[in-house]
Coordinates of C-alpha atoms (C1' of nucleotides) in Angstrom, one line a residue:
Chain P
M61 CA 111.2 96.3 90.0
N62 CA 114.5 96.1 88.5
L63 CA 114.6 93.8 85.6
L64 CA 118.0 94.8 84.7
P65 CA 120.8 92.8 86.0
T66 CA 122.7 94.3 88.8
K67 CA 126.0 95.8 88.3
S68 CA 127.5 92.8 89.8
E69 CA 125.5 90.6 87.7
K70 CA 126.5 92.4 84.7
E71 CA 130.1 92.1 85.6
P72 CA 130.4 89.0 87.5
I73 CA 133.8 88.2 88.8
A74 CA 135.4 85.0 89.6
E75 CA 134.8 83.9 93.1
D76 CA 138.4 83.9 93.8
N77 CA 138.5 87.5 92.9
I78 CA 135.9 88.5 95.3
F79 CA 138.1 89.7 98.0
S80 CA 140.9 91.3 96.1
H81 CA 138.3 93.0 94.1
S82 CA 137.0 94.8 97.1
I83 CA 140.4 95.9 98.3
D84 CA 141.2 97.6 95.1
E85 CA 138.2 99.7 94.9
G86 CA 137.7 103.2 96.2
S87 CA 137.4 104.1 99.8
R88 CA 133.7 103.7 99.7
E89 CA 134.2 100.1 98.7
K90 CA 135.9 99.0 101.8
S91 CA 135.8 99.5 105.5
I92 CA 137.5 98.1 108.4
G93 CA 135.7 95.5 110.5
K94 CA 135.9 95.1 114.2
D95 CA 138.7 92.6 113.9
G96 CA 140.6 94.7 111.6
Q97 CA 139.4 93.0 108.5
V98 CA 138.8 95.0 105.5
L99 CA 135.2 94.7 104.6
K100 CA 134.0 95.2 101.2
K101 CA 131.4 97.8 100.4
G102 CA 129.6 98.7 97.3
P103 CA 127.9 96.5 94.8
W104 CA 127.6 92.8 95.4
T105 CA 129.0 90.4 92.9
S106 CA 127.2 87.3 91.9
A107 CA 129.9 85.3 93.6
E108 CA 129.2 87.0 96.8
D109 CA 125.6 86.5 96.3
A110 CA 126.2 82.8 95.9
I111 CA 128.2 82.6 99.0
L112 CA 125.5 84.4 101.0
V113 CA 122.8 82.3 99.6
E114 CA 124.6 79.2 100.4
Y115 CA 125.3 80.4 103.9
V116 CA 121.7 81.2 104.5
K117 CA 120.6 77.9 103.2
K118 CA 122.8 76.2 105.7
H119 CA 122.4 78.4 108.7
G120 CA 119.2 80.3 108.1
E121 CA 118.6 83.9 108.4
G122 CA 119.7 85.9 111.3
N123 CA 123.0 86.3 113.1
W124 CA 124.3 88.2 110.2
N125 CA 127.5 89.2 111.8
A126 CA 128.4 85.5 111.8
V127 CA 128.1 85.4 108.1
Q128 CA 131.3 87.2 107.6
K129 CA 133.0 85.0 110.1
N130 CA 131.7 81.7 108.8
S131 CA 131.3 82.2 105.1
G132 CA 134.4 84.1 104.3
L133 CA 132.5 87.0 102.9
F134 CA 134.1 90.2 103.5
R135 CA 130.9 91.9 104.1
C136 CA 129.5 93.3 107.3
G137 CA 126.5 91.6 108.8
K138 CA 124.4 94.6 108.0
S139 CA 125.3 94.4 104.4
C140 CA 124.6 90.7 104.2
R141 CA 121.3 91.1 105.8
L142 CA 120.4 93.9 103.4
R143 CA 121.5 92.0 100.4
W144 CA 119.6 88.9 101.4
A145 CA 116.5 90.8 102.3
N146 CA 116.4 92.9 99.2
H147 CA 117.7 90.7 96.5
L148 CA 118.5 87.2 97.4
K149 CA 115.6 86.2 99.5
P150 CA 113.4 83.7 97.8
N151 CA 110.0 84.7 96.5
L152 CA 111.0 88.3 96.0
K153 CA 109.2 89.9 93.2
K154 CA 111.3 91.6 90.6
G155 CA 110.2 94.0 88.0
A156 CA 108.0 97.0 88.0
F157 CA 105.3 97.4 90.4
S158 CA 101.9 96.4 89.2
M159 CA 99.1 98.9 89.1
E160 CA 97.6 97.2 92.1
E161 CA 100.8 97.3 94.0
E162 CA 101.2 101.0 93.2
E163 CA 97.7 101.6 94.4
M164 CA 98.4 99.8 97.5
I165 CA 101.5 101.7 98.2
V166 CA 99.7 105.0 97.8
Q167 CA 97.0 103.9 100.1
L168 CA 99.5 102.6 102.6
H169 CA 101.6 105.6 102.5
A170 CA 98.5 107.7 103.0
K171 CA 97.7 105.8 106.0
I172 CA 101.0 105.1 107.7
G173 CA 103.5 107.3 106.1
N174 CA 107.0 106.2 105.6
K175 CA 106.7 102.9 107.3
W176 CA 108.3 101.1 104.5
A177 CA 108.7 97.8 106.3
K178 CA 105.2 97.8 107.4
M179 CA 104.1 98.6 103.9
A180 CA 106.1 95.8 102.6
T181 CA 104.1 93.4 104.7
F182 CA 101.2 94.2 102.5
L183 CA 103.1 93.7 99.3
P184 CA 104.3 90.1 99.3
G185 CA 107.5 89.8 97.5
R186 CA 108.3 93.4 97.7
T187 CA 110.9 94.9 100.0
D188 CA 110.8 98.0 102.0
N189 CA 113.7 99.4 100.0
E190 CA 111.8 98.8 96.8
I191 CA 108.8 100.5 98.1
K192 CA 110.8 103.3 99.5
N193 CA 112.6 103.9 96.2
Y194 CA 109.3 103.7 94.4
W195 CA 107.8 106.3 96.6
N196 CA 110.7 108.6 96.5
T197 CA 110.7 108.4 92.8
R198 CA 107.1 109.1 92.8
I199 CA 107.5 112.1 94.9
K200 CA 110.0 113.6 92.7
R201 CA 108.0 112.9 89.6
H202 CA 104.9 114.4 91.1
Q203 CA 106.7 117.4 92.4
R204 CA 108.0 118.1 89.0
A205 CA 104.7 117.6 87.4
G206 CA 102.9 119.6 90.1
L207 CA 100.7 116.7 90.7
P208 CA 99.2 115.9 94.0
L209 CA 101.0 113.3 95.9
Y210 CA 97.9 111.5 96.6
P211 CA 94.9 111.3 94.5
N212 CA 92.3 113.7 95.6
N213 CA 90.0 111.1 96.7
I214 CA 92.4 109.1 98.6
C215 CA 92.1 108.8 102.3
F216 CA 95.4 109.0 103.9
Q217 CA 96.7 109.0 107.3
A218 CA 100.2 109.5 108.3
S219 CA 101.2 109.4 111.8
D220 CA 104.0 110.7 113.7
E221 CA 105.2 108.1 116.0
N222 CA 106.6 110.4 118.4
Q223 CA 104.0 113.0 118.5
Q224 CA 101.3 110.8 117.5
T225 CA 100.8 113.0 114.7
Q226 CA 98.4 112.0 112.2
I227 CA 97.6 112.6 108.8
V228 CA 94.2 111.7 107.8
S229 CA 92.5 112.5 104.7
C230 CA 89.2 111.5 103.6
V231 CA 88.5 110.9 100.1
A232 CA 85.6 112.4 98.4
Q233 CA 84.4 109.1 97.6
Q234 CA 84.3 107.7 101.0
H235 CA 81.9 105.0 101.4
S236 CA 80.9 102.8 104.1
G237 CA 82.2 99.3 104.2
I238 CA 80.3 96.3 105.1
L239 CA 80.7 94.6 108.2
Q240 CA 80.3 90.9 108.1
G241 CA 81.1 89.1 111.1
N242 CA 84.7 89.7 111.9
S243 CA 85.7 90.6 108.5
F244 CA 85.4 93.7 106.6
D245 CA 84.2 93.6 103.2
I246 CA 85.5 96.7 101.7
P247 CA 84.2 97.7 98.5
G248 CA 86.8 99.0 96.2
T249 CA 86.7 102.3 94.7
G250 CA 88.1 103.5 91.5
F251 CA 90.1 106.5 90.8
E252 CA 89.1 106.3 87.3
N253 CA 87.4 109.5 87.7
L254 CA 90.6 111.2 88.4
N255 CA 91.5 110.5 84.9
N256 CA 88.6 112.1 83.5
G257 CA 89.8 114.7 81.2
H258 CA 93.1 114.7 83.0
A259 CA 95.7 112.9 81.3
D260 CA 98.2 114.4 83.5
L261 CA 97.2 112.2 86.3
S262 CA 98.7 109.1 85.0
Y263 CA 98.7 107.7 88.4
A264 CA 95.2 108.3 89.1
S265 CA 93.8 105.4 87.4
S266 CA 96.0 103.1 89.2
F267 CA 95.1 103.9 92.7
P268 CA 93.6 101.3 94.8
D269 CA 90.2 101.6 95.7
L270 CA 90.6 101.5 99.3
S271 CA 88.8 103.6 101.6
V272 CA 89.7 104.4 105.0
S273 CA 86.2 105.3 105.6
S274 CA 84.9 101.9 105.4
M275 CA 86.3 101.2 108.7
I276 CA 84.7 104.0 110.3
C277 CA 81.5 103.4 108.6
H278 CA 81.6 99.9 109.8
E279 CA 82.2 100.9 113.2
Y280 CA 79.3 103.1 113.4
E281 CA 77.4 101.2 111.0
S282 CA 76.2 104.3 109.4
P283 CA 76.8 103.7 105.8
D284 CA 76.4 107.1 104.4
Y285 CA 78.5 109.4 106.2
G286 CA 82.0 110.3 105.5
Y287 CA 84.2 109.1 107.9
M288 CA 87.0 110.7 109.4
D289 CA 90.5 110.2 109.0
N290 CA 93.5 111.9 110.0
V291 CA 95.1 113.6 107.3
N292 CA 98.3 115.2 107.3
H293 CA 97.2 118.1 109.3
V294 CA 94.3 118.6 107.3
K295 CA 90.8 117.8 108.1
Q296 CA 88.7 117.0 105.3
V297 CA 85.2 116.5 104.8
D298 CA 83.7 113.9 102.8
A299 CA 81.6 115.2 100.1
G300 CA 77.9 115.0 100.4
C301 CA 78.0 112.6 103.2
D302 CA 75.2 112.0 105.4
A303 CA 77.3 111.8 108.4
T304 CA 76.3 110.6 111.6
F305 CA 79.0 110.0 114.1
Y306 CA 78.7 108.6 117.4
S307 CA 80.7 109.4 120.3
G308 CA 82.7 107.0 122.2
P309 CA 85.0 105.5 119.8
P310 CA 87.3 103.0 121.3
S311 CA 90.8 103.7 121.9
A312 CA 92.9 103.2 118.9
S313 CA 94.8 100.6 120.7
Q314 CA 91.8 98.5 120.7
F315 CA 91.6 98.3 117.0
L316 CA 94.6 99.5 115.4
M317 CA 96.5 96.4 115.5
E318 CA 94.9 93.1 115.4
P319 CA 97.0 90.2 116.4
P320 CA 98.0 88.2 113.4
G321 CA 95.3 85.9 112.4
Q322 CA 92.5 87.8 114.0
L323 CA 92.0 90.5 111.6
T324 CA 90.5 89.8 108.3
F325 CA 89.1 92.0 105.8
R326 CA 88.5 91.8 102.2
L327 CA 88.1 94.0 99.3
H328 CA 85.1 93.8 97.2
Y329 CA 84.8 95.4 94.0
P330 CA 81.8 95.9 91.9
Y331 CA 82.6 93.0 89.8
D332 CA 83.3 91.0 92.8
P333 CA 81.2 87.9 92.5
D334 CA 81.1 87.6 96.2
P335 CA 77.5 87.3 97.2
N336 CA 78.3 89.5 100.1
F337 CA 78.7 92.2 97.8
K338 CA 75.1 92.9 97.8
D339 CA 75.5 94.1 101.3
L340 CA 77.2 97.1 99.9
A341 CA 74.0 98.2 98.5
T342 CA 72.2 97.2 101.5
F343 CA 74.2 99.4 103.7
G344 CA 74.5 102.0 101.2
G345 CA 78.1 102.4 101.1
E346 CA 77.9 105.2 98.8
I347 CA 77.2 108.8 99.3
P348 CA 75.7 110.9 96.8
G349 CA 78.0 113.4 95.5
R350 CA 81.1 111.5 96.0
H351 CA 83.4 111.5 93.2
A352 CA 81.8 114.6 92.4
F353 CA 84.9 116.4 91.3
P354 CA 86.4 116.0 88.0
I355 CA 89.9 116.5 88.9
D356 CA 90.7 118.8 86.2
K357 CA 88.2 121.1 87.5
F358 CA 88.6 120.8 91.1
S359 CA 92.0 119.8 91.9
A360 CA 94.0 122.7 93.1
S361 CA 96.9 120.4 92.7
R362 CA 96.5 120.0 89.1
P363 CA 99.6 121.0 87.2
L364 CA 99.9 124.6 86.8
S365 CA 101.0 125.9 83.6
G366 CA 104.3 127.5 83.4
A367 CA 107.2 127.1 85.5
V368 CA 106.5 127.7 89.1
K369 CA 109.2 128.8 91.3
L370 CA 107.6 130.1 94.3
E371 CA 108.0 131.0 97.8
L372 CA 106.9 128.5 100.3
P373 CA 103.4 129.1 101.4
S374 CA 103.1 130.6 104.7
L375 CA 103.1 127.5 106.8
Q376 CA 104.2 129.1 110.0
C377 CA 101.8 129.0 112.7
T378 CA 100.2 132.2 113.2
E379 CA 98.4 131.7 116.4
T380 CA 97.1 135.1 116.6
D381 CA 96.8 135.9 113.1
D382 CA 93.2 136.3 112.9
S383 CA 93.5 138.2 109.8
S384 CA 94.3 135.1 108.0
W385 CA 90.8 134.1 108.5
T386 CA 89.2 137.1 107.2
L387 CA 88.9 136.0 103.7
C388 CA 88.1 132.6 104.7
H389 CA 85.0 133.7 106.3
S390 CA 83.4 134.2 103.0
T391 CA 84.4 130.8 102.1
P392 CA 84.6 128.2 104.6
T393 CA 88.0 127.1 105.6
L394 CA 89.0 123.7 106.2
D395 CA 89.1 124.5 109.7
A396 CA 85.6 125.6 109.6
V397 CA 84.7 122.5 107.9
N398 CA 86.3 120.6 110.5
T399 CA 84.3 122.2 113.0
Y400 CA 81.2 120.8 111.6
V401 CA 82.5 117.5 110.9
E402 CA 84.6 116.8 113.9
S403 CA 82.5 118.1 116.5
S404 CA 80.6 121.0 117.8
P405 CA 82.8 123.9 118.3
T406 CA 82.6 123.6 122.0
T407 CA 83.4 120.0 122.1
V408 CA 86.3 119.9 119.8
S409 CA 88.5 117.4 121.2
L410 CA 91.8 117.2 119.7
Q411 CA 94.6 115.1 120.9
P412 CA 97.8 116.6 121.8
E413 CA 100.5 115.8 119.4
A414 CA 97.8 115.3 117.0
I415 CA 99.6 116.6 114.1
S416 CA 103.0 116.6 112.9
P417 CA 103.9 114.3 110.2
R418 CA 107.3 113.0 110.3
S419 CA 107.4 111.6 106.9
S420 CA 109.9 113.8 105.4
G421 CA 109.2 112.7 102.0
L422 CA 105.6 113.4 102.4
L423 CA 106.3 116.6 104.1
D424 CA 108.5 117.7 101.4
A425 CA 106.2 116.7 98.7
L426 CA 103.3 118.4 100.4
L427 CA 105.2 121.5 100.9
H428 CA 106.3 121.5 97.4
E429 CA 102.8 121.2 96.2
A430 CA 101.6 123.9 98.5
Q431 CA 104.4 126.0 97.3
V432 CA 103.4 125.5 93.7
L433 CA 99.8 126.2 94.5
S434 CA 100.4 129.2 96.7
G435 CA 102.6 130.7 94.1
S436 CA 100.0 130.4 91.4
K437 CA 98.1 133.5 90.8
R438 CA 95.1 131.3 90.8
Y439 CA 95.5 130.8 94.4
S440 CA 96.9 134.1 95.3
S441 CA 94.0 136.0 96.7
L442 CA 92.4 134.0 99.2
K443 CA 94.2 133.1 102.2
C444 CA 92.9 130.2 104.0
S445 CA 94.0 129.1 107.3
S446 CA 94.8 125.9 108.7
S447 CA 95.4 125.3 112.2
V448 CA 97.7 123.2 114.1
I449 CA 96.9 121.3 117.1
K450 CA 99.6 120.7 119.4
H451 CA 99.2 119.8 123.0
N452 CA 95.7 120.7 123.0
E453 CA 96.4 124.0 121.6
M454 CA 94.7 125.2 118.6
V455 CA 97.2 127.1 116.7
E456 CA 96.1 128.5 113.5
C457 CA 98.4 128.4 110.7
S458 CA 98.1 130.3 107.6
G459 CA 98.2 127.7 105.1
L460 CA 97.6 128.4 101.5
N461 CA 96.3 131.0 99.4
I462 CA 93.4 129.9 97.5
S463 CA 92.0 132.1 95.0
E464 CA 88.4 132.5 94.8
T465 CA 88.7 132.7 91.2
E466 CA 89.5 129.1 91.3
W467 CA 86.0 128.4 92.0
E468 CA 84.9 130.4 89.2
D469 CA 86.5 128.1 86.9
Y470 CA 84.2 125.4 87.7
N471 CA 81.4 124.9 85.5
G472 CA 79.0 123.5 87.8
P473 CA 77.7 124.8 91.0
T474 CA 80.5 125.6 93.2
Y475 CA 81.0 125.9 96.8
P476 CA 83.5 128.2 98.1
L477 CA 85.6 125.6 99.6
G478 CA 85.9 123.3 96.8
H479 CA 88.1 120.6 95.9
S480 CA 91.0 122.9 95.1
A481 CA 91.2 124.0 98.6
A482 CA 90.8 120.6 99.8
S483 CA 93.5 119.4 97.7
V484 CA 95.8 122.1 98.5
L485 CA 95.3 121.9 102.2
K486 CA 95.2 118.2 102.1
E487 CA 98.6 118.1 100.7
C488 CA 99.9 121.0 102.5
T489 CA 101.9 119.7 105.3
P490 CA 101.5 122.5 107.7
P491 CA 99.7 121.3 110.6
V492 CA 96.1 121.9 110.2
C493 CA 93.4 121.2 112.5
G494 CA 90.5 122.5 113.4
S495 CA 90.0 125.8 114.3
L496 CA 86.6 125.7 114.4
S497 CA 84.5 128.5 114.3
H498 CA 84.8 131.3 111.9
G499 CA 81.5 132.0 110.7
F500 CA 81.2 129.0 108.7
P501 CA 77.6 128.3 107.9
P502 CA 75.8 125.4 109.3
F503 CA 75.7 122.5 107.1
K504 CA 72.2 123.0 106.4
D505 CA 73.0 126.2 104.8
I506 CA 75.5 124.7 102.6
P507 CA 74.4 124.2 99.1
G508 CA 73.8 120.6 98.4
S509 CA 74.1 119.8 102.0
Q510 CA 70.5 118.9 102.4
N511 CA 71.6 115.5 103.1
T512 CA 71.8 115.1 106.7
F513 CA 75.3 115.7 107.8
A514 CA 75.3 114.9 111.3
V515 CA 78.3 116.3 113.0
A516 CA 80.6 114.0 114.6
E517 CA 81.0 114.7 118.2
H518 CA 83.8 113.8 120.3
L519 CA 85.6 112.0 117.7
S520 CA 88.8 112.3 119.2
I521 CA 90.2 108.9 119.7
P522 CA 92.5 108.4 122.6
N523 CA 95.5 106.3 122.7
M524 CA 96.1 106.5 119.1
E525 CA 99.8 106.5 119.4
E526 CA 99.9 102.8 119.3
E527 CA 101.4 101.7 116.2
N528 CA 101.7 105.2 115.2
L529 CA 98.4 104.9 113.6
S530 CA 96.6 107.0 115.9
S531 CA 93.7 108.6 114.5
H532 CA 92.6 111.4 116.3
P533 CA 90.9 113.9 114.9
D534 CA 89.4 113.4 112.1
F535 CA 90.0 115.5 109.3
Y536 CA 87.5 115.9 106.7
R537 CA 87.8 116.9 103.2
P538 CA 86.2 120.1 102.5
D539 CA 84.8 118.3 99.6
A540 CA 82.3 116.9 101.9
L541 CA 80.8 120.3 102.0
L542 CA 80.0 120.0 98.5
G543 CA 76.6 118.8 98.3
S544 CA 76.0 115.9 96.2
D545 CA 73.2 117.3 94.3
W546 CA 74.8 120.3 92.9
L547 CA 77.9 118.4 92.2
E548 CA 76.0 116.0 90.2
E549 CA 74.8 118.7 88.1
G550 CA 78.1 119.9 87.1
S551 CA 80.1 116.9 87.3
Q552 CA 79.9 113.8 85.3
V553 CA 82.2 112.3 87.8
A554 CA 79.5 112.8 90.4
K555 CA 77.9 109.9 88.7
D556 CA 80.9 107.9 88.9
H557 CA 79.9 106.5 92.2
S558 CA 83.2 105.2 93.0
V559 CA 83.5 103.4 96.2
L560 CA 86.7 103.9 98.1
S561 CA 87.4 101.3 100.6
D562 CA 90.4 101.4 102.6
A563 CA 91.8 98.0 103.2
V564 CA 94.6 99.4 105.0
T565 CA 92.6 101.3 107.5
T566 CA 90.5 98.4 108.0
T567 CA 93.5 96.3 108.6
L568 CA 94.9 98.7 111.0
L569 CA 91.7 99.2 112.9
G570 CA 90.7 95.7 113.0
H571 CA 87.4 94.3 113.9
D572 CA 87.4 94.9 117.5
F573 CA 86.4 98.3 117.0
C574 CA 83.3 97.0 115.5
K575 CA 82.7 94.5 118.0
E576 CA 83.1 96.9 120.8
H577 CA 80.8 99.5 119.6
K578 CA 77.3 99.6 119.0
I579 CA 76.4 99.6 115.5
V580 CA 74.0 102.2 114.5
P581 CA 71.8 101.2 111.7
A582 CA 72.1 103.2 108.7
G583 CA 69.2 105.0 108.2
T584 CA 69.2 108.0 106.4
S585 CA 71.2 108.0 103.6
S586 CA 71.0 108.1 100.1
D587 CA 69.9 104.8 99.2
H588 CA 69.2 106.0 95.7
V589 CA 72.7 106.1 95.0
R590 CA 74.2 103.2 96.7
G591 CA 73.8 100.6 94.1
T592 CA 74.8 102.6 91.2
K593 CA 78.0 103.8 92.6
L594 CA 79.2 100.4 93.2
E595 CA 78.4 99.3 89.7
S596 CA 80.4 102.0 88.2
H597 CA 83.6 100.5 89.1
S598 CA 85.4 98.2 87.1
R599 CA 88.6 97.9 88.7
G600 CA 90.3 94.6 88.5
K601 CA 92.9 92.6 90.0
I602 CA 92.9 94.4 93.2
P603 CA 94.6 92.2 95.6
D604 CA 92.6 90.7 98.2
V605 CA 93.8 92.3 101.3
S606 CA 92.7 89.5 103.4
Q607 CA 95.4 87.5 101.9
M608 CA 98.0 90.0 102.6
P609 CA 100.2 89.8 105.6
E610 CA 98.8 91.5 108.5
L611 CA 100.6 94.3 110.1
P612 CA 103.2 93.0 112.4
Chain J
dA116 C1' 128.3 111.9 68.8
dA117 C1' 129.1 114.0 73.0
dA118 C1' 127.8 116.5 76.9
dA119 C1' 124.4 117.5 80.3
dG120 C1' 120.6 116.4 82.8
dT121 C1' 117.4 113.0 84.7
dT122 C1' 115.8 108.7 86.5
dA123 C1' 115.9 104.6 89.0
dC124 C1' 117.9 101.7 92.0
dA125 C1' 121.4 99.4 95.1
dA126 C1' 123.7 100.0 98.9
dC127 C1' 125.4 102.5 103.0
dC128 C1' 124.8 105.0 107.3
dG129 C1' 122.9 106.4 111.6
dC130 C1' 119.9 105.5 115.0
dG131 C1' 116.7 103.2 117.9
dA132 C1' 114.6 99.0 119.7
dC133 C1' 115.3 94.8 121.7
dG134 C1' 117.3 91.0 124.1
dC135 C1' 121.0 89.0 126.7
dC136 C1' 124.3 89.1 130.3
Chain F
dC93 C1' 120.0 98.6 135.8
dG94 C1' 123.5 99.5 132.6
dG95 C1' 126.5 97.8 128.9
dC96 C1' 126.9 95.4 124.8
dG97 C1' 125.6 93.1 120.6
dT98 C1' 122.3 92.3 117.1
dC99 C1' 118.7 93.5 114.2
dG100 C1' 115.7 96.4 111.7
dC101 C1' 114.1 100.7 109.9
dG102 C1' 114.3 105.0 107.5
dG103 C1' 117.1 108.4 105.3
dT104 C1' 120.6 109.4 102.3
dT105 C1' 124.2 108.7 98.8
dG106 C1' 126.4 107.0 94.7
dT107 C1' 126.1 105.7 90.2
dA108 C1' 124.6 103.1 86.0
dA109 C1' 121.3 103.7 82.7
dC110 C1' 118.6 106.5 80.2
dT111 C1' 117.0 110.8 78.0
dT112 C1' 117.5 115.3 76.3
dT113 C1' 120.0 119.0 74.3

DNA sequence: AAAAGTTACAACCGCGACGCC
DNA sequence: CGGCGTCGCGGTTGTAACTTT
């Protein structure tokens, strides 16, 4: 990432000056060790690096506190370890992140939140610190630009390790993956559509085409529905999915973490010569209407003109604030959407502690975006609610104000709860979960929902706390409510049948899930679209996830 | 050209997990 | 079982480099 020489590299000092150098520096540059030694702090010099490298060569990694004793370095063990891990370790990549790496980071962060070390395992040669810095920079950049933290079609799931909170978001372009033996062949999806007419989203084109959904789809072997994912408090519905969910998902513990060596999955991209790729078509990994939203039209997160200094959106839980729903009744809320996706209203099963992201960075970013959006006049009139689920309580939270006028901006047929709302809510941190019944029309009544959208029932997945990757509830993008047909009418992107496969999710979930659950043949879905969607992607150089380190 | 502001990154700090005694 | 040491992770800070005014 950093091609520039380090400070120490730029000003190397003689080895014999190493120690005196530290003493003369400011207070931050030194500390007192346990034995009273003055330990140097601050930037490492090349001489210190050399000493550390030499030491590690001789003694190997570990026992870092011994480094200071045995090597003469006046650095604490912690500092030595950090220096080694982040800069001196062999095979570390330096320089800017590649597009593929950036995509992977986004996907990973969407899935696991601020688990930098875990993310680093997916990015060989990259350190957690590098990734963390990249992400923090990204957050700032996007906040300033008013851009969504995640691409609108990204599936993300962040989990709270303590509260098993999860963030799951489904991308509009969810698709089913292909199950092949014990490995997942995950078609890649492109975010190219995000760039359509939206130069602002410079990042969009670089997102990995990974879809969390693939895993779910695999599991249930129903290619055409959206899948669920835990999104940061927001349930989202996959657009135009023929969704058929089956009850009885295994506990997350069964599939979240495969032992190293057991889990394999691969990414397949349209250009992928892998003969297995044909299976994508076979299983119909695509869903009509996906990628149906040109971001410039549907993204509530799109940059808002003018400076936006706004109050935070009302994120407080308003458990009894039914009024917040009032306006939403005319336009389905995410919660309402959730109702249909997640389960029947009476069978809503949400895990306690389901939501509460701990990723501060994500939280902040999301709040920021929500702030921006809520402050915009465009989003001022319609107050949508989100709900929080905590300890089996359904607590509604007023989330964001989404202006109905937003929908009016869309050229094509629009559905009240379009992408804007989805984006806003998706990225709004406030816990959102399903409150599930507020006059939201049945799917069949939703324009463009003629595709069978079987409601998932009992999708709650127990024991999801393991690895903090729980995936309870399944949040669906409201986009899903947008029927594919009408979307196609108004959106060129709708024809961009991007496939989003989530290698990360697949990785996390592992194949046991598949093995342990009856696969339901895909039957109903939109075969007519499957092939074409896949062909529309031309992403390249996406890393083969199977080659990546598995989650520890 | 200088000041002010911004960005990017290295490094530090605090805390928790884990293992050993 | 508790104390201690080590290690690793995630958050934060400091600052050089860069950009803008």
